[in-house]
PDB file of C-alpha atoms and ligand atoms in Angstrom:
ATOM      1  CA  MET A1160     118.522  81.382 124.597  1.00  0.00           C
ATOM      2  CA  PHE A1161     115.240  80.056 123.166  1.00  0.00           C
ATOM      3  CA  HIS A1162     114.178  80.633 119.641  1.00  0.00           C
ATOM      4  CA  PHE A1163     110.837  79.075 118.891  1.00  0.00           C
ATOM      5  CA  LEU A1164     108.347  80.771 116.581  1.00  0.00           C
ATOM      6  CA  ILE A1165     104.869  80.158 117.957  1.00  0.00           C
ATOM      7  CA  LEU A1166     101.604  80.811 116.139  1.00  0.00           C
ATOM      8  CA  ILE A1167      98.488  81.410 118.217  1.00  0.00           C
ATOM      9  CA  GLY A1168      94.932  82.394 117.296  1.00  0.00           C
ATOM     10  CA  TYR A1169      91.413  81.087 116.889  1.00  0.00           C
ATOM     11  CA  ARG A1170      90.536  77.908 115.009  1.00  0.00           C
ATOM     12  CA  ALA A1171      91.051  77.986 111.236  1.00  0.00           C
ATOM     13  CA  THR A1172      93.132  81.160 111.092  1.00  0.00           C
ATOM     14  CA  GLY A1173      95.847  79.436 109.025  1.00  0.00           C
ATOM     15  CA  LYS A1174      98.266  78.447 111.829  1.00  0.00           C
ATOM     16  CA  THR A1175      99.113  74.988 110.471  1.00  0.00           C
ATOM     17  CA  THR A1176      99.610  76.061 106.851  1.00  0.00           C
ATOM     18  CA  LEU A1177     101.616  79.127 107.829  1.00  0.00           C
ATOM     19  CA  ALA A1178     103.777  77.131 110.235  1.00  0.00           C
ATOM     20  CA  ARG A1179     104.744  74.872 107.327  1.00  0.00           C
ATOM     21  CA  MET A1180     105.551  77.834 105.088  1.00  0.00           C
ATOM     22  CA  LEU A1181     107.542  79.530 107.846  1.00  0.00           C
ATOM     23  CA  GLY A1182     109.440  76.345 108.603  1.00  0.00           C
ATOM     24  CA  GLU A1183     110.602  76.194 104.986  1.00  0.00           C
ATOM     25  CA  ARG A1184     111.634  79.836 104.948  1.00  0.00           C
ATOM     26  CA  LEU A1185     113.428  79.729 108.293  1.00  0.00           C
ATOM     27  CA  GLN A1186     114.792  76.201 107.903  1.00  0.00           C
ATOM     28  CA  LEU A1187     113.140  75.063 111.075  1.00  0.00           C
ATOM     29  CA  GLU A1188     110.894  72.088 111.625  1.00  0.00           C
ATOM     30  CA  ALA A1189     107.152  72.915 111.643  1.00  0.00           C
ATOM     31  CA  VAL A1190     105.177  71.176 114.388  1.00  0.00           C
ATOM     32  CA  ASP A1191     101.414  71.041 114.875  1.00  0.00           C
ATOM     33  CA  ALA A1192     100.658  70.724 118.591  1.00  0.00           C
ATOM     34  CA  ASP A1193      97.206  69.232 117.879  1.00  0.00           C
ATOM     35  CA  LEU A1194      98.770  66.347 115.955  1.00  0.00           C
ATOM     36  CA  LEU A1195     101.142  65.672 118.861  1.00  0.00           C
ATOM     37  CA  ILE A1196      98.127  65.549 121.185  1.00  0.00           C
ATOM     38  CA  GLU A1197      96.447  62.968 118.955  1.00  0.00           C
ATOM     39  CA  GLN A1198      99.647  60.908 118.852  1.00  0.00           C
ATOM     40  CA  LYS A1199     100.109  61.059 122.618  1.00  0.00           C
ATOM     41  CA  ALA A1200      96.475  60.194 123.354  1.00  0.00           C
ATOM     42  CA  GLY A1201      96.238  57.571 120.586  1.00  0.00           C
ATOM     43  CA  ARG A1202      92.880  58.995 119.471  1.00  0.00           C
ATOM     44  CA  THR A1203      91.430  61.979 117.649  1.00  0.00           C
ATOM     45  CA  ILE A1204      90.655  65.288 119.336  1.00  0.00           C
ATOM     46  CA  ALA A1205      86.931  64.706 118.719  1.00  0.00           C
ATOM     47  CA  GLU A1206      87.249  61.325 120.497  1.00  0.00           C
ATOM     48  CA  ILE A1207      89.099  62.850 123.465  1.00  0.00           C
ATOM     49  CA  PHE A1208      86.373  65.486 123.863  1.00  0.00           C
ATOM     50  CA  ALA A1209      83.586  62.899 123.513  1.00  0.00           C
ATOM     51  CA  GLU A1210      85.096  60.235 125.788  1.00  0.00           C
ATOM     52  CA  GLN A1211      86.984  62.248 128.415  1.00  0.00           C
ATOM     53  CA  GLY A1212      85.740  65.801 128.076  1.00  0.00           C
ATOM     54  CA  GLU A1213      87.375  69.117 127.297  1.00  0.00           C
ATOM     55  CA  LEU A1214      89.237  69.334 130.606  1.00  0.00           C
ATOM     56  CA  ALA A1215      91.121  66.095 129.899  1.00  0.00           C
ATOM     57  CA  PHE A1216      91.988  67.447 126.453  1.00  0.00           C
ATOM     58  CA  ARG A1217      93.306  70.664 128.014  1.00  0.00           C
ATOM     59  CA  ASP A1218      95.528  68.659 130.374  1.00  0.00           C
ATOM     60  CA  VAL A1219      97.108  66.702 127.518  1.00  0.00           C
ATOM     61  CA  GLU A1220      97.456  69.949 125.550  1.00  0.00           C
ATOM     62  CA  SER A1221      99.396  71.569 128.410  1.00  0.00           C
ATOM     63  CA  GLN A1222     101.683  68.524 128.788  1.00  0.00           C
ATOM     64  CA  VAL A1223     102.408  68.391 125.072  1.00  0.00           C
ATOM     65  CA  ILE A1224     103.363  72.056 124.766  1.00  0.00           C
ATOM     66  CA  ALA A1225     105.572  71.920 127.867  1.00  0.00           C
ATOM     67  CA  GLU A1226     107.458  68.911 126.455  1.00  0.00           C
ATOM     68  CA  LEU A1227     107.732  70.389 122.974  1.00  0.00           C
ATOM     69  CA  LEU A1228     109.187  73.668 124.206  1.00  0.00           C
ATOM     70  CA  LEU A1229     111.960  71.810 126.024  1.00  0.00           C
ATOM     71  CA  GLY A1230     113.220  70.410 122.731  1.00  0.00           C
ATOM     72  CA  GLU A1231     114.839  71.777 119.584  1.00  0.00           C
ATOM     73  CA  PRO A1232     113.583  75.187 118.393  1.00  0.00           C
ATOM     74  CA  CYS A1233     110.892  74.914 115.715  1.00  0.00           C
ATOM     75  CA  VAL A1234     107.826  76.680 114.352  1.00  0.00           C
ATOM     76  CA  VAL A1235     104.780  75.677 116.391  1.00  0.00           C
ATOM     77  CA  ALA A1236     101.112  75.811 115.332  1.00  0.00           C
ATOM     78  CA  THR A1237      99.142  75.775 118.588  1.00  0.00           C
ATOM     79  CA  GLY A1238      95.495  74.814 119.141  1.00  0.00           C
ATOM     80  CA  GLY A1239      93.201  77.841 119.430  1.00  0.00           C
ATOM     81  CA  GLY A1240      92.530  77.356 123.149  1.00  0.00           C
ATOM     82  CA  LEU A1241      96.090  76.701 124.272  1.00  0.00           C
ATOM     83  CA  PRO A1242      96.942  80.230 125.486  1.00  0.00           C
ATOM     84  CA  MET A1243      93.927  80.283 127.817  1.00  0.00           C
ATOM     85  CA  ARG A1244      95.831  78.618 130.661  1.00  0.00           C
ATOM     86  CA  PRO A1245      98.171  81.159 132.275  1.00  0.00           C
ATOM     87  CA  GLU A1246     100.924  78.555 132.717  1.00  0.00           C
ATOM     88  CA  ASN A1247     100.853  77.842 128.983  1.00  0.00           C
ATOM     89  CA  ARG A1248     101.171  81.550 128.245  1.00  0.00           C
ATOM     90  CA  VAL A1249     104.266  81.823 130.413  1.00  0.00           C
ATOM     91  CA  LEU A1250     105.850  78.901 128.558  1.00  0.00           C
ATOM     92  CA  LEU A1251     105.053  80.364 125.126  1.00  0.00           C
ATOM     93  CA  GLN A1252     106.436  83.762 125.978  1.00  0.00           C
ATOM     94  CA  ARG A1253     109.628  82.359 127.453  1.00  0.00           C
ATOM     95  CA  ALA A1254     110.265  80.015 124.556  1.00  0.00           C
ATOM     96  CA  GLY A1255     110.549  82.567 121.776  1.00  0.00           C
ATOM     97  CA  ARG A1256     108.370  84.865 119.702  1.00  0.00           C
ATOM     98  CA  VAL A1257     104.603  84.626 119.582  1.00  0.00           C
ATOM     99  CA  VAL A1258     102.508  85.650 116.573  1.00  0.00           C
ATOM    100  CA  TRP A1259      98.724  86.049 116.764  1.00  0.00           C
ATOM    101  CA  LEU A1260      96.844  85.252 113.560  1.00  0.00           C
ATOM    102  CA  LYS A1261      93.601  87.203 113.444  1.00  0.00           C
ATOM    103  CA  ALA A1262      90.494  86.726 111.277  1.00  0.00           C
ATOM    104  CA  SER A1263      86.881  87.890 111.384  1.00  0.00           C
ATOM    105  CA  PRO A1264      84.196  85.477 112.678  1.00  0.00           C
ATOM    106  CA  GLU A1265      82.763  85.179 109.155  1.00  0.00           C
ATOM    107  CA  THR A1266      86.143  84.219 107.679  1.00  0.00           C
ATOM    108  CA  ILE A1267      86.720  81.717 110.485  1.00  0.00           C
ATOM    109  CA  LEU A1268      83.306  80.123 109.931  1.00  0.00           C
ATOM    110  CA  GLN A1269      83.929  79.795 106.207  1.00  0.00           C
ATOM    111  CA  ARG A1270      87.412  78.320 106.663  1.00  0.00           C
ATOM    112  CA  MET A1271      86.343  75.955 109.448  1.00  0.00           C
ATOM    113  CA  PHE A1272      83.579  74.382 107.444  1.00  0.00           C
ATOM    114  CA  GLY A1273      85.660  74.284 104.288  1.00  0.00           C
ATOM    115  CA  ASP A1274      88.368  72.308 106.083  1.00  0.00           C
ATOM    116  CA  PRO A1275      87.983  68.498 106.025  1.00  0.00           C
ATOM    117  CA  GLU A1276      89.970  68.277 109.300  1.00  0.00           C
ATOM    118  CA  THR A1277      87.275  70.156 111.237  1.00  0.00           C
ATOM    119  CA  GLU A1278      85.172  67.107 112.031  1.00  0.00           C
ATOM    120  CA  ARG A1279      88.153  65.255 113.494  1.00  0.00           C
ATOM    121  CA  MET A1280      89.911  68.136 115.242  1.00  0.00           C
ATOM    122  CA  ARG A1281      87.326  70.788 116.095  1.00  0.00           C
ATOM    123  CA  PRO A1282      84.450  69.507 118.246  1.00  0.00           C
ATOM    124  CA  PRO A1283      81.940  72.140 119.438  1.00  0.00           C
ATOM    125  CA  LEU A1284      83.083  74.273 122.389  1.00  0.00           C
ATOM    126  CA  THR A1285      79.579  75.440 123.409  1.00  0.00           C
ATOM    127  CA  ASN A1286      75.932  74.635 122.722  1.00  0.00           C
ATOM    128  CA  LEU A1287      75.607  77.690 120.498  1.00  0.00           C
ATOM    129  CA  PRO A1288      75.126  77.638 116.724  1.00  0.00           C
ATOM    130  CA  PRO A1289      78.483  77.835 114.867  1.00  0.00           C
ATOM    131  CA  LEU A1290      78.719  81.580 114.139  1.00  0.00           C
ATOM    132  CA  ALA A1291      77.453  82.551 117.597  1.00  0.00           C
ATOM    133  CA  GLU A1292      80.021  80.176 119.173  1.00  0.00           C
ATOM    134  CA  ILE A1293      82.841  81.739 117.182  1.00  0.00           C
ATOM    135  CA  GLU A1294      81.748  85.266 118.132  1.00  0.00           C
ATOM    136  CA  ARG A1295      81.387  84.421 121.812  1.00  0.00           C
ATOM    137  CA  VAL A1296      84.628  82.439 122.229  1.00  0.00           C
ATOM    138  CA  LEU A1297      86.672  84.795 120.053  1.00  0.00           C
ATOM    139  CA  ASN A1298      85.440  87.678 122.141  1.00  0.00           C
ATOM    140  CA  GLU A1299      86.523  85.949 125.366  1.00  0.00           C
ATOM    141  CA  ARG A1300      89.899  84.995 123.940  1.00  0.00           C
ATOM    142  CA  THR A1301      90.834  88.196 122.127  1.00  0.00           C
ATOM    143  CA  PRO A1302      92.363  90.002 125.158  1.00  0.00           C
ATOM    144  CA  ILE A1303      94.362  86.863 125.998  1.00  0.00           C
ATOM    145  CA  TYR A1304      95.705  86.448 122.475  1.00  0.00           C
ATOM    146  CA  ARG A1305      96.613  90.144 122.437  1.00  0.00           C
ATOM    147  CA  GLU A1306      98.403  89.960 125.796  1.00  0.00           C
ATOM    148  CA  THR A1307     100.383  86.869 124.750  1.00  0.00           C
ATOM    149  CA  ALA A1308     101.528  87.956 121.291  1.00  0.00           C
ATOM    150  CA  ASP A1309     104.620  89.892 120.200  1.00  0.00           C
ATOM    151  CA  LEU A1310     103.100  90.439 116.744  1.00  0.00           C
ATOM    152  CA  GLU A1311      99.509  90.591 115.434  1.00  0.00           C
ATOM    153  CA  VAL A1312      98.763  89.668 111.833  1.00  0.00           C
ATOM    154  CA  ASP A1313      95.454  90.108 110.015  1.00  0.00           C
ATOM    155  CA  THR A1314      94.782  87.079 107.850  1.00  0.00           C
ATOM    156  CA  ASP A1315      91.496  88.146 106.243  1.00  0.00           C
ATOM    157  CA  ASN A1316      92.875  89.732 103.100  1.00  0.00           C
ATOM    158  CA  VAL A1317      96.561  88.870 102.846  1.00  0.00           C
ATOM    159  CA  PRO A1318      97.605  85.794 100.810  1.00  0.00           C
ATOM    160  CA  LEU A1319      99.396  83.174 102.914  1.00  0.00           C
ATOM    161  CA  PRO A1320     102.764  83.324 101.078  1.00  0.00           C
ATOM    162  CA  GLU A1321     102.920  87.094 101.594  1.00  0.00           C
ATOM    163  CA  MET A1322     102.097  86.685 105.259  1.00  0.00           C
ATOM    164  CA  ALA A1323     104.779  84.023 105.623  1.00  0.00           C
ATOM    165  CA  GLU A1324     107.333  86.381 104.052  1.00  0.00           C
ATOM    166  CA  ARG A1325     106.384  89.208 106.427  1.00  0.00           C
ATOM    167  CA  ILE A1326     106.493  87.042 109.530  1.00  0.00           C
ATOM    168  CA  ALA A1327     109.773  85.362 108.535  1.00  0.00           C
ATOM    169  CA  THR A1328     111.416  88.772 107.981  1.00  0.00           C
ATOM    170  CA  TRP A1329     110.131  90.067 111.298  1.00  0.00           C
ATOM    171  CA  PHE A1330     111.310  86.911 113.106  1.00  0.00           C
ATOM    172  CA  ARG A1331     114.806  87.152 111.648  1.00  0.00           C
ATOM    173  CA  GLU A1332     115.045  90.838 112.513  1.00  0.00           C
ATOM    174  CA  THR A1333     113.786  90.592 116.090  1.00  0.00           C
ATOM    175  CA  GLY A1334     116.267  87.838 116.932  1.00  0.00           C
ATOM    176  CA  PRO A1335     116.099  85.376 119.797  1.00  0.00           C
ATOM    177  CA  ARG A1336     114.606  86.147 123.174  1.00  0.00           C
ATOM    178  CA  GLN A1337     117.525  86.255 125.607  1.00  0.00           C
TER     179      GLN A1337
HETATM  180  C1  S3P B1938      90.505  74.304 119.903  1.00  0.00           C
HETATM  181  C2  S3P B1938      91.165  74.421 118.690  1.00  0.00           C
HETATM  182  C3  S3P B1938      91.640  73.280 117.906  1.00  0.00           C
HETATM  183  C4  S3P B1938      91.900  72.068 118.817  1.00  0.00           C
HETATM  184  C5  S3P B1938      90.694  71.794 119.673  1.00  0.00           C
HETATM  185  C6  S3P B1938      90.321  72.987 120.566  1.00  0.00           C
HETATM  186  C7  S3P B1938      90.008  75.524 120.567  1.00  0.00           C
HETATM  187  O1  S3P B1938      92.835  73.610 117.219  1.00  0.00           O
HETATM  188  O2  S3P B1938      93.011  72.293 119.628  1.00  0.00           O
HETATM  189  O3  S3P B1938      89.616  71.470 118.831  1.00  0.00           O
HETATM  190  O4  S3P B1938      89.639  75.468 121.753  1.00  0.00           O
HETATM  191  O5  S3P B1938      89.982  76.584 119.906  1.00  0.00           O
HETATM  192  P1  S3P B1938      92.904  74.623 115.941  1.00  0.00           P
HETATM  193  O6  S3P B1938      93.029  76.011 116.500  1.00  0.00           O
HETATM  194  O7  S3P B1938      94.148  74.180 115.252  1.00  0.00           O
HETATM  195  O8  S3P B1938      91.684  74.435 115.143  1.00  0.00           O
END
């Protein structure tokens, strides 16, 4: 029986903050997979991208999630690109319940550039200008997020504490994946 609660979705959709709120409500540890990657690599995500490239980052990302999901159940905030590898998706779905946090490209842009962590943790993914990049990558990822998730939550207009309440209730009611 595995009972992780895993948050997926594009950059800056509130995964880290919500994971913390959900951890408190469910009395589970909240873990940010991106921070584990930085610890394991001994450098920032921006440095990994700049020095070793995105592929190397994706390899560490896959290792970190595989190790994490072998441990004690917790609430996990994943990096926005993590579900793109099919093997990662299988691990997420087996480990527990997966929630997809959705937001419009405009909201994402606003939150990304209002977040001081962006420079360290969110290097560009394309050569496109920021809004065009978000639209393009979100478009590519949307079917994957949808296919991976057990629950979809719109984050544009709902305050975070209310969202945390809703997700915590749903998680308690659905029970563990057997
Ligand atoms: C990425 C999202 C980031 C981080 C890295 C790559 C992506 O995490 O893993 O910059 O490809 O969307 P957040 O979703 O926490 O911003």
